[in-house]
Amino acid sequence: MVLPDLPDAEIGNVRLRFAPEPSGYLHIGHAKAALLNQYFADRYQGQVIIRFDDTNPTKESNEFVDNLVKDIGTLGIKYETITYTSDYFPELMELAEKLISQGKAYVDDTPGEQMKAERKDGIESKCRNQSVEENLKLWKEMIAGSERGLQCCVRGKLDMQDPNKSLRDPVYYRCNPMPHHRIGSKYKVYPTYDFACPYVDSMEGITHALRSSEYHDRNAQYYRIQEDMGVEKVLIYEFSRLNMVYTVLSKRELLKVVQNGTVESWDDPRFPTLQGIMRRGLKIEALIQFIYDQGASKNLNLMEWDKLWTINKKIIDPVCPRHTAVIADRRVLLTLTDGPEKSSVRIIPRHKKYEAAGNKATTYAKRIWIDYADAKSISTGEEVTLMDWGNAIVKEVEKDQDGNVIGLSGVLHLEGSVKTTKLKLTWLPELDELVSLTLMEFDYLITKKKLEEGEDIIDWLNPCTKKETLAYGDANMRNLQRGEVLQLERKGYFRCDVPFIRPSKPIVLFAIPDGRQQKSFK
């Protein structure tokens, strides 16, 4: 991948930051930002720092910090240090007071909805021209978190007539009596991201601030705030936000789905979080390739998941072991009248073209299970191929009164050609050693390709996003480890989420999409 140059970048003198807010787990959109920072740091022999933008105690927690650190490690981001915006709270408060004293900021008690409407219409607040003394007095009330202080916020005095609405006196500071996850109840006032970020970027020596183009209108605000603060200017470099079909990347919306119990947690395999998609079977190399393939394009594209899963399939298919499963529901016994009287075992490779996948033991028996879907398509007298064994000729098809196949019998025809048969059957011996499996398939969480601004995720939740199928697997699957990826012959790719514990508890396998258009299930 070759991306455009960073403007005014010098080799050895580039310092970047990835600055997530600890209000959720890292998702596929953040992964793009993190990987682009890493790419440019490598290209210019520069540095990346991780900064937790922890300015809103209502939404943030240590759980989110810990998991973001874990996910950044999973992505392979080589960062120089971890910092926190909260490290700069004392300086930011001094700066806010200084701007108030200089007449570049004021304290406003206009109610939220009214303020929003006035900003939209370019109407100046009644507080905009109050005296510096009055502003400082109200600022002290805010710092104390008093009843009066809680009614107020600090706003920058920029330009209420500017056609760019982000410059219409943005909010710099808010009162919040909630304790902060890192520093407890020390403060009752917190800076907004818009106020803190330009300052901290400059103080930390960031040369280029990478951010997605959805913030384009706020670039002028960022530069203007740095100018008013009298700090070194940082260059903004824009890239397009990653949008995926049938996917919501707003942490606020995702939190609702966690809270209402639709998903188990932030690492649910239906979630676009890094932990969620990896739990579903995505390899990190596939994600990195997918994101680098797009580059730092400014075009806002709605990306298909199929493309990502196709890349993933190319990575897992050449190396993942093969196993066999038969769907439990209405499975059918095929009796081979000339089959082995005593079952015999052969050791065969788990992957015919990849030796490192190791071997598995396959048991050959007189009575074998096959899937009902296969059994019902077999005609009397038909020659079929039993995979990893050879051909057989089905002599009898037994049906119940409703016409359902309930049994088959036949004879082996091992000298027969595999090329001449229409059906290649997966099968398992009728033995107690088979393991119970729960095969899990997942669908998109929402029914709409793209949620519009202001639409609530709860209104668009897909009523059926999970399908469980009971099956039996070959005895070798007792050795599967959690996280191991395998292919069930003729059934697709799976990731082991719950390995074998005891015979009464099924192994849980998550179906991994393979890039073909997924069909929804009801």
Coordinates of C-alpha atoms in Angstrom, one line a residue:
M1 CA 0.0 0.0 0.0
V2 CA 1.2 3.5 -0.8
L3 CA -0.6 6.4 0.8
P4 CA -0.3 10.1 -0.1
D5 CA 2.5 12.0 1.7
L6 CA 1.8 13.7 5.0
P7 CA 2.1 17.4 4.4
D8 CA 5.3 19.1 5.6
A9 CA 6.5 15.8 7.1
E10 CA 10.2 15.2 7.7
I11 CA 11.8 11.8 8.1
G12 CA 12.6 11.3 11.8
N13 CA 10.5 14.3 12.9
V14 CA 6.9 13.0 12.8
R15 CA 4.9 12.5 16.0
L16 CA 1.4 11.1 15.9
R17 CA -1.3 10.2 18.4
F18 CA -4.1 7.7 18.5
A19 CA -6.6 9.2 20.9
P20 CA -9.6 7.0 21.7
E21 CA -12.2 8.0 24.3
P22 CA -12.5 5.2 26.9
S23 CA -16.3 4.9 26.6
G24 CA -16.4 1.5 24.8
Y25 CA -14.3 -1.2 23.2
L26 CA -12.1 -0.6 20.2
H27 CA -14.1 -1.2 17.0
I28 CA -13.3 -1.6 13.3
G29 CA -13.5 2.1 12.7
H30 CA -10.9 2.9 15.4
A31 CA -8.7 0.1 14.0
K32 CA -8.5 2.1 10.8
A33 CA -7.3 5.2 12.6
A34 CA -4.8 3.3 14.7
L35 CA -3.3 1.5 11.8
L36 CA -3.0 4.6 9.7
N37 CA -1.1 6.3 12.6
Q38 CA 1.2 3.3 12.7
Y39 CA 1.7 3.3 8.9
F40 CA 2.8 6.9 8.8
A41 CA 5.0 6.6 11.9
D42 CA 6.8 3.7 10.2
R43 CA 7.0 5.5 6.9
Y44 CA 8.6 8.6 8.4
Q45 CA 10.5 6.9 11.2
G46 CA 8.4 8.7 13.7
Q47 CA 6.5 7.9 16.8
V48 CA 2.9 7.1 17.9
I49 CA 1.6 7.8 21.3
I50 CA -1.6 6.5 22.7
R51 CA -3.7 9.1 24.5
F52 CA -6.9 8.4 26.4
D53 CA -9.2 11.3 25.8
D54 CA -10.9 11.0 29.2
T55 CA -12.8 14.2 29.5
N56 CA -16.3 12.8 30.2
P57 CA -16.6 10.8 33.5
T58 CA -20.3 10.0 32.8
K59 CA -19.3 7.6 29.9
E60 CA -15.8 6.4 30.8
S61 CA -14.5 3.5 32.9
N62 CA -11.3 1.6 33.7
E63 CA -12.8 -1.5 32.0
F64 CA -12.8 0.4 28.7
V65 CA -9.2 1.7 29.3
D66 CA -7.9 -1.9 30.0
N67 CA -9.7 -3.3 26.9
L68 CA -8.5 -0.5 24.6
V69 CA -4.9 -1.2 25.7
K70 CA -5.4 -4.9 25.0
D71 CA -6.9 -4.2 21.6
I72 CA -4.2 -1.8 20.6
G73 CA -1.7 -4.6 21.4
T74 CA -3.7 -7.0 19.3
L75 CA -3.5 -4.6 16.3
G76 CA 0.3 -4.6 16.8
I77 CA 0.5 -0.8 17.3
K78 CA 4.1 0.0 18.5
Y79 CA 3.4 3.1 20.7
E80 CA 6.0 5.1 22.5
T81 CA 3.9 5.9 25.6
I82 CA 0.4 6.2 27.0
T83 CA -0.9 9.5 28.2
Y84 CA -4.3 10.8 29.4
T85 CA -6.0 14.1 28.8
S86 CA -6.8 14.1 32.5
D87 CA -3.0 14.5 33.1
Y88 CA -3.5 18.1 31.8
F89 CA -6.6 19.1 33.8
P90 CA -4.8 21.6 36.0
E91 CA -3.2 23.4 33.0
L92 CA -6.5 23.3 31.1
M93 CA -8.3 24.9 34.0
E94 CA -5.7 27.7 34.2
L95 CA -6.0 28.2 30.5
A96 CA -9.8 28.5 30.6
E97 CA -9.5 31.1 33.4
K98 CA -6.9 33.0 31.4
L99 CA -9.1 33.1 28.3
I100 CA -12.0 34.3 30.4
S101 CA -9.8 37.1 31.8
Q102 CA -8.7 38.1 28.3
G103 CA -12.3 38.3 27.1
K104 CA -11.8 35.3 24.8
A105 CA -14.3 33.1 26.7
Y106 CA -17.4 33.6 28.9
V107 CA -19.6 31.7 31.2
D108 CA -23.1 31.0 29.9
D109 CA -26.2 29.8 31.8
T110 CA -28.4 29.5 28.7
P111 CA -30.4 26.2 28.8
G112 CA -29.0 23.5 26.5
E113 CA -31.8 23.4 23.9
Q114 CA -32.0 27.2 23.7
M115 CA -28.3 27.4 23.2
K116 CA -28.4 24.8 20.4
A117 CA -31.1 26.8 18.6
E118 CA -29.3 30.1 19.1
R119 CA -26.1 28.7 17.7
K120 CA -28.0 27.3 14.7
D121 CA -29.6 30.7 14.0
G122 CA -26.4 32.8 14.8
I123 CA -28.1 34.5 17.8
E124 CA -25.7 35.8 20.5
S125 CA -26.2 34.6 24.0
K126 CA -27.4 37.2 26.6
C127 CA -24.2 36.3 28.6
R128 CA -21.8 37.0 25.7
N129 CA -21.0 40.5 26.8
Q130 CA -21.2 40.2 30.5
S131 CA -18.2 41.6 32.5
V132 CA -15.0 39.6 33.1
E133 CA -15.7 39.9 36.8
E134 CA -19.1 38.3 36.4
N135 CA -17.6 35.5 34.3
L136 CA -14.9 34.7 36.8
K137 CA -17.4 34.7 39.7
L138 CA -19.6 32.1 37.8
W139 CA -16.4 30.2 36.9
K140 CA -15.7 29.8 40.6
E141 CA -19.3 28.5 41.1
M142 CA -18.6 26.0 38.3
I143 CA -15.4 24.8 39.9
A144 CA -17.2 24.4 43.2
G145 CA -20.0 22.4 41.5
S146 CA -22.6 24.5 43.3
E147 CA -26.2 24.6 42.2
R148 CA -25.6 27.9 40.3
G149 CA -22.4 26.5 38.8
L150 CA -24.2 23.4 37.5
Q151 CA -26.4 25.7 35.4
C152 CA -23.4 27.1 33.6
C153 CA -20.8 26.2 30.9
V154 CA -17.8 28.1 29.6
R155 CA -17.9 29.1 25.9
G156 CA -15.3 30.4 23.6
K157 CA -16.0 33.9 22.2
L158 CA -15.3 33.2 18.5
D159 CA -17.8 34.3 15.9
M160 CA -21.6 33.7 16.2
Q161 CA -22.1 34.9 12.5
D162 CA -19.6 32.5 10.9
P163 CA -21.2 30.3 8.3
N164 CA -19.1 27.4 9.8
K165 CA -21.3 26.6 12.8
S166 CA -18.5 25.0 14.7
L167 CA -17.0 28.5 15.2
R168 CA -20.2 29.8 16.8
D169 CA -19.0 30.1 20.4
P170 CA -18.3 26.4 21.1
V171 CA -18.5 25.0 24.7
Y172 CA -15.1 24.7 26.4
Y173 CA -16.0 23.5 29.9
R174 CA -18.9 21.8 31.5
C175 CA -19.9 21.0 35.1
N176 CA -20.1 17.3 36.0
P177 CA -20.4 16.1 39.6
M178 CA -19.7 12.4 38.6
P179 CA -16.4 11.0 39.9
H180 CA -13.8 10.4 37.3
H181 CA -12.6 6.8 36.7
R182 CA -9.0 7.8 37.2
I183 CA -8.9 10.8 39.5
G184 CA -12.1 10.3 41.6
S185 CA -14.0 13.4 42.8
K186 CA -11.2 16.0 42.6
Y187 CA -12.9 18.0 39.9
K188 CA -16.5 19.2 39.3
V189 CA -15.6 20.7 35.9
Y190 CA -14.3 19.0 32.8
P191 CA -13.0 20.3 29.4
T192 CA -14.8 19.4 26.2
Y193 CA -12.9 17.4 23.6
D194 CA -12.9 20.5 21.3
F195 CA -11.1 22.5 23.9
A196 CA -8.7 19.9 25.3
C197 CA -7.5 18.3 22.1
P198 CA -5.9 21.3 20.4
Y199 CA -4.0 22.1 23.6
V200 CA -2.8 18.6 24.5
D201 CA -1.9 17.8 20.8
S202 CA 0.4 20.9 20.9
M203 CA 1.8 20.2 24.4
E204 CA 2.7 16.6 23.4
G205 CA 4.6 17.8 20.4
I206 CA 2.2 16.1 17.9
T207 CA 3.2 17.1 14.4
H208 CA 0.1 15.7 12.5
A209 CA -3.3 15.0 14.0
L210 CA -5.0 12.3 12.0
R211 CA -8.7 12.4 12.1
S212 CA -11.6 11.3 10.0
S213 CA -13.2 13.7 7.5
E214 CA -16.5 13.7 9.3
Y215 CA -14.8 16.4 11.5
H216 CA -13.8 18.5 8.5
D217 CA -16.0 21.4 9.5
R218 CA -14.4 21.5 12.9
N219 CA -10.8 21.9 11.6
A220 CA -11.2 25.7 11.5
Q221 CA -12.3 25.6 15.1
Y222 CA -9.3 23.5 16.1
Y223 CA -6.9 25.9 14.5
R224 CA -8.7 29.0 15.9
I225 CA -8.6 27.6 19.5
Q226 CA -4.9 26.9 19.1
E227 CA -4.4 30.5 18.0
D228 CA -6.4 31.9 20.9
M229 CA -4.4 29.7 23.3
G230 CA -1.1 30.9 21.8
V231 CA 0.2 27.4 21.3
E232 CA 2.2 25.7 18.5
K233 CA 0.0 24.8 15.5
V234 CA -0.6 21.1 14.7
L235 CA -1.4 20.0 11.2
I236 CA -4.6 18.0 10.7
Y237 CA -4.5 15.2 8.2
E238 CA -7.9 13.8 7.2
F239 CA -9.0 10.3 6.1
S240 CA -12.4 8.9 5.4
R241 CA -14.3 7.3 8.3
L242 CA -14.8 3.5 7.8
N243 CA -18.5 2.7 7.3
M244 CA -19.7 -0.9 7.0
V245 CA -23.1 -2.1 5.8
Y246 CA -25.7 -3.1 8.4
T247 CA -23.3 -1.8 11.1
V248 CA -23.4 0.9 13.8
L249 CA -20.1 2.3 15.0
S250 CA -21.4 4.9 17.4
K251 CA -20.3 3.7 20.9
R252 CA -23.3 5.4 22.4
E253 CA -25.6 3.3 20.2
L254 CA -23.6 0.1 20.8
L255 CA -23.8 0.7 24.6
K256 CA -27.6 0.7 24.3
V257 CA -27.5 -2.8 22.8
V258 CA -25.2 -4.0 25.5
Q259 CA -27.5 -2.5 28.2
N260 CA -30.8 -3.9 26.8
G261 CA -29.3 -7.4 26.7
T262 CA -29.5 -7.9 22.9
V263 CA -25.9 -9.0 23.1
E264 CA -24.0 -10.6 25.9
S265 CA -21.1 -8.1 26.1
W266 CA -18.8 -5.8 24.0
D267 CA -17.0 -8.9 22.6
D268 CA -20.2 -10.5 21.2
P269 CA -19.5 -12.0 17.8
R270 CA -22.3 -9.9 16.2
F271 CA -20.5 -6.6 17.4
P272 CA -18.2 -4.6 15.1
T273 CA -15.6 -4.4 18.0
L274 CA -12.2 -5.9 17.4
Q275 CA -12.9 -8.5 20.1
G276 CA -16.3 -9.3 18.6
I277 CA -15.1 -9.8 15.0
M278 CA -12.1 -11.8 16.1
R279 CA -14.3 -14.0 18.3
R280 CA -16.3 -14.7 15.2
G281 CA -13.1 -15.9 13.5
L282 CA -11.5 -12.9 11.8
K283 CA -7.7 -13.0 11.7
I284 CA -6.0 -9.8 12.5
E285 CA -3.9 -10.0 9.3
A286 CA -7.1 -9.9 7.3
L287 CA -8.3 -6.8 9.0
I288 CA -4.9 -5.0 8.5
Q289 CA -4.9 -6.0 4.8
F290 CA -8.5 -4.8 4.4
I291 CA -7.8 -1.4 5.9
Y292 CA -4.5 -0.9 4.1
D293 CA -6.2 -1.8 0.8
Q294 CA -8.5 1.2 1.2
G295 CA -5.6 3.5 2.1
A296 CA -6.3 7.0 3.4
S297 CA -8.9 7.8 0.8
K298 CA -11.2 10.8 1.6
N299 CA -14.2 9.2 -0.1
L300 CA -17.0 8.1 2.2
N301 CA -17.7 4.6 1.2
L302 CA -20.1 2.1 2.7
M303 CA -18.0 -1.0 2.7
E304 CA -19.3 -4.6 2.4
W305 CA -18.3 -7.1 5.1
D306 CA -18.0 -9.7 2.3
K307 CA -14.8 -8.2 1.1
L308 CA -13.2 -8.5 4.5
W309 CA -14.4 -12.1 5.0
T310 CA -13.1 -13.0 1.5
I311 CA -9.6 -11.8 2.5
N312 CA -10.0 -13.8 5.8
K313 CA -10.9 -17.0 3.9
K314 CA -7.7 -16.7 1.8
I315 CA -5.7 -16.6 5.0
I316 CA -7.4 -19.4 6.9
D317 CA -8.1 -21.9 4.1
P318 CA -4.6 -23.0 3.3
V319 CA -3.8 -23.8 7.0
C320 CA -6.9 -24.7 9.0
P321 CA -7.5 -28.4 9.8
R322 CA -10.4 -30.3 8.4
H323 CA -12.9 -32.1 10.5
T324 CA -16.3 -33.9 10.0
A325 CA -19.7 -33.2 11.5
V326 CA -23.2 -34.6 10.9
I327 CA -26.3 -32.5 11.8
A328 CA -28.1 -34.2 14.7
D329 CA -31.6 -33.6 13.5
R330 CA -33.0 -36.6 11.5
R331 CA -29.5 -38.0 10.8
V332 CA -29.6 -41.3 9.0
L333 CA -27.7 -44.6 9.4
L334 CA -26.2 -46.1 6.3
T335 CA -25.4 -49.8 6.9
L336 CA -22.6 -51.2 4.7
T337 CA -23.4 -54.9 4.6
D338 CA -19.8 -55.8 3.6
G339 CA -18.3 -53.1 5.9
P340 CA -15.7 -54.0 8.5
E341 CA -17.2 -56.4 11.2
K342 CA -14.8 -54.7 13.7
S343 CA -14.2 -51.0 13.3
S344 CA -10.7 -50.0 12.3
V345 CA -8.7 -46.8 12.6
R346 CA -6.5 -45.0 10.1
I347 CA -4.3 -42.0 10.8
I348 CA -4.8 -39.3 8.1
P349 CA -3.7 -35.7 7.7
R350 CA -6.0 -32.9 9.2
H351 CA -5.2 -30.9 6.0
K352 CA -4.1 -32.7 2.9
K353 CA -1.8 -29.9 1.7
Y354 CA -0.6 -28.5 5.0
E355 CA 1.5 -30.9 7.0
A356 CA 1.8 -28.6 10.1
A357 CA -2.0 -29.1 10.7
G358 CA -1.1 -32.5 12.1
N359 CA -3.0 -35.8 11.9
K360 CA -6.3 -37.2 13.0
A361 CA -7.7 -40.7 13.6
T362 CA -10.5 -41.8 11.3
T363 CA -12.6 -44.8 12.3
Y364 CA -14.1 -47.0 9.6
A365 CA -17.2 -49.0 10.7
K366 CA -20.1 -51.1 9.3
R367 CA -22.7 -48.5 10.3
I368 CA -22.2 -44.8 9.6
W369 CA -24.2 -41.6 10.1
I370 CA -24.9 -39.2 7.3
D371 CA -26.8 -35.9 7.1
Y372 CA -30.5 -36.1 6.4
A373 CA -30.1 -33.6 3.6
D374 CA -27.7 -36.0 1.8
A375 CA -29.8 -39.2 2.6
K376 CA -32.9 -37.8 1.0
S377 CA -31.1 -37.0 -2.3
I378 CA -29.8 -40.6 -2.8
S379 CA -31.6 -43.0 -5.2
T380 CA -31.7 -46.8 -4.9
G381 CA -28.8 -48.2 -6.8
E382 CA -26.8 -45.0 -6.8
E383 CA -23.1 -45.0 -6.4
V384 CA -21.8 -42.4 -3.9
T385 CA -18.4 -41.4 -2.6
L386 CA -17.7 -41.6 1.1
M387 CA -15.1 -39.0 1.7
D388 CA -11.7 -40.3 2.9
W389 CA -12.8 -43.9 2.3
G390 CA -14.0 -44.7 -1.3
N391 CA -17.2 -45.4 -3.2
A392 CA -20.3 -47.4 -2.1
I393 CA -23.5 -48.4 -3.9
V394 CA -26.7 -47.8 -2.0
K395 CA -29.0 -50.9 -2.5
E396 CA -31.9 -49.9 -0.3
V397 CA -33.6 -46.6 0.8
E398 CA -36.0 -47.1 3.8
K399 CA -38.7 -44.4 4.3
D400 CA -41.4 -43.9 6.9
Q401 CA -45.1 -43.3 6.0
D402 CA -44.5 -39.6 5.3
G403 CA -41.8 -40.4 2.8
N404 CA -38.9 -39.3 5.0
V405 CA -35.7 -41.4 4.7
I406 CA -35.0 -43.2 7.9
G407 CA -32.3 -45.7 6.9
L408 CA -30.0 -46.8 4.0
S409 CA -28.1 -49.9 3.2
G410 CA -25.5 -50.6 0.7
V411 CA -22.1 -52.2 -0.2
L412 CA -18.6 -50.8 -0.5
H413 CA -17.3 -50.4 -4.0
L414 CA -13.8 -49.1 -3.2
E415 CA -12.5 -49.7 -6.8
G416 CA -15.1 -47.3 -8.1
S417 CA -14.0 -43.9 -9.5
V418 CA -14.6 -40.8 -7.4
K419 CA -14.9 -38.8 -10.6
T420 CA -18.1 -40.6 -11.7
T421 CA -20.2 -39.9 -8.6
K422 CA -22.5 -37.0 -8.1
L423 CA -22.6 -37.2 -4.3
K424 CA -19.5 -36.8 -2.1
L425 CA -20.7 -37.6 1.4
T426 CA -19.3 -36.7 4.8
W427 CA -20.0 -39.4 7.4
L428 CA -19.2 -40.4 10.9
P429 CA -19.0 -44.0 12.4
E430 CA -21.8 -45.0 14.8
L431 CA -19.7 -44.9 17.9
D432 CA -20.0 -43.5 21.5
E433 CA -16.8 -41.5 21.0
L434 CA -18.5 -38.8 18.8
V435 CA -18.6 -35.4 20.4
S436 CA -21.7 -33.1 20.7
L437 CA -21.5 -29.8 18.9
T438 CA -23.5 -26.6 18.9
L439 CA -22.9 -24.8 15.6
M440 CA -23.7 -21.1 15.9
E441 CA -24.5 -18.8 13.0
F442 CA -24.9 -15.0 13.3
D443 CA -26.7 -12.4 11.2
Y444 CA -26.4 -8.6 11.1
L445 CA -27.7 -6.8 14.3
I446 CA -29.7 -4.3 12.3
T447 CA -32.1 -4.6 9.4
K448 CA -31.1 -1.3 7.6
K449 CA -28.0 -0.9 5.5
K450 CA -27.2 2.5 7.0
L451 CA -28.7 4.3 10.0
E452 CA -29.2 8.0 9.3
E453 CA -28.3 10.7 11.8
G454 CA -30.7 10.7 14.7
E455 CA -32.1 7.2 14.1
D456 CA -32.1 4.9 17.2
I457 CA -30.4 1.5 16.8
I458 CA -33.1 0.0 19.1
D459 CA -35.8 0.7 16.4
W460 CA -33.8 -1.2 13.8
L461 CA -32.7 -4.3 15.7
N462 CA -32.9 -7.5 13.7
P463 CA -35.3 -9.8 15.7
C464 CA -33.4 -13.0 14.8
T465 CA -29.6 -12.7 14.7
K466 CA -28.5 -16.1 16.1
K467 CA -29.1 -19.6 14.9
E468 CA -28.1 -22.8 16.8
T469 CA -27.7 -26.2 15.2
L470 CA -27.0 -29.4 17.1
A471 CA -24.5 -31.7 15.5
Y472 CA -22.1 -34.5 16.2
G473 CA -18.4 -34.3 15.4
D474 CA -15.4 -36.7 15.0
A475 CA -13.7 -37.7 18.3
N476 CA -10.5 -35.8 17.3
M477 CA -12.4 -32.5 18.1
R478 CA -12.0 -33.2 21.8
N479 CA -8.5 -31.7 21.3
L480 CA -9.6 -28.4 19.8
Q481 CA -8.4 -25.3 21.7
R482 CA -10.5 -22.2 22.3
G483 CA -9.8 -19.8 19.4
E484 CA -8.8 -22.6 17.0
V485 CA -10.1 -22.2 13.4
L486 CA -11.2 -25.3 11.5
Q487 CA -13.2 -26.3 8.4
L488 CA -16.1 -28.7 8.8
E489 CA -16.0 -30.6 5.5
R490 CA -18.8 -29.3 3.2
K491 CA -20.2 -27.1 6.0
G492 CA -17.8 -24.2 6.1
Y493 CA -15.3 -22.6 8.5
F494 CA -15.7 -22.3 12.2
R495 CA -13.9 -21.0 15.3
C496 CA -14.0 -22.9 18.5
D497 CA -15.5 -20.7 21.2
V498 CA -16.0 -23.3 23.9
P499 CA -13.7 -26.4 23.7
F500 CA -14.5 -29.9 24.9
I501 CA -15.0 -30.0 28.7
R502 CA -17.1 -33.1 29.3
P503 CA -19.3 -35.4 27.1
S504 CA -22.6 -33.8 28.4
K505 CA -21.5 -30.3 27.4
P506 CA -21.3 -29.6 23.6
I507 CA -18.3 -27.9 22.0
V508 CA -19.5 -24.5 20.7
L509 CA -18.3 -23.6 17.2
F510 CA -19.0 -20.1 15.7
A511 CA -19.6 -20.1 11.9
I512 CA -17.1 -17.8 10.1
P513 CA -18.5 -16.0 7.1
D514 CA -16.5 -16.9 3.9
G515 CA -17.3 -13.8 1.8
R516 CA -20.3 -15.2 -0.1
Q517 CA -23.4 -13.1 0.3
Q518 CA -24.8 -14.2 3.7
K519 CA -28.5 -15.2 3.8
S520 CA -30.5 -14.0 6.7
F521 CA -32.4 -16.5 8.7
K522 CA -35.7 -16.2 10.6

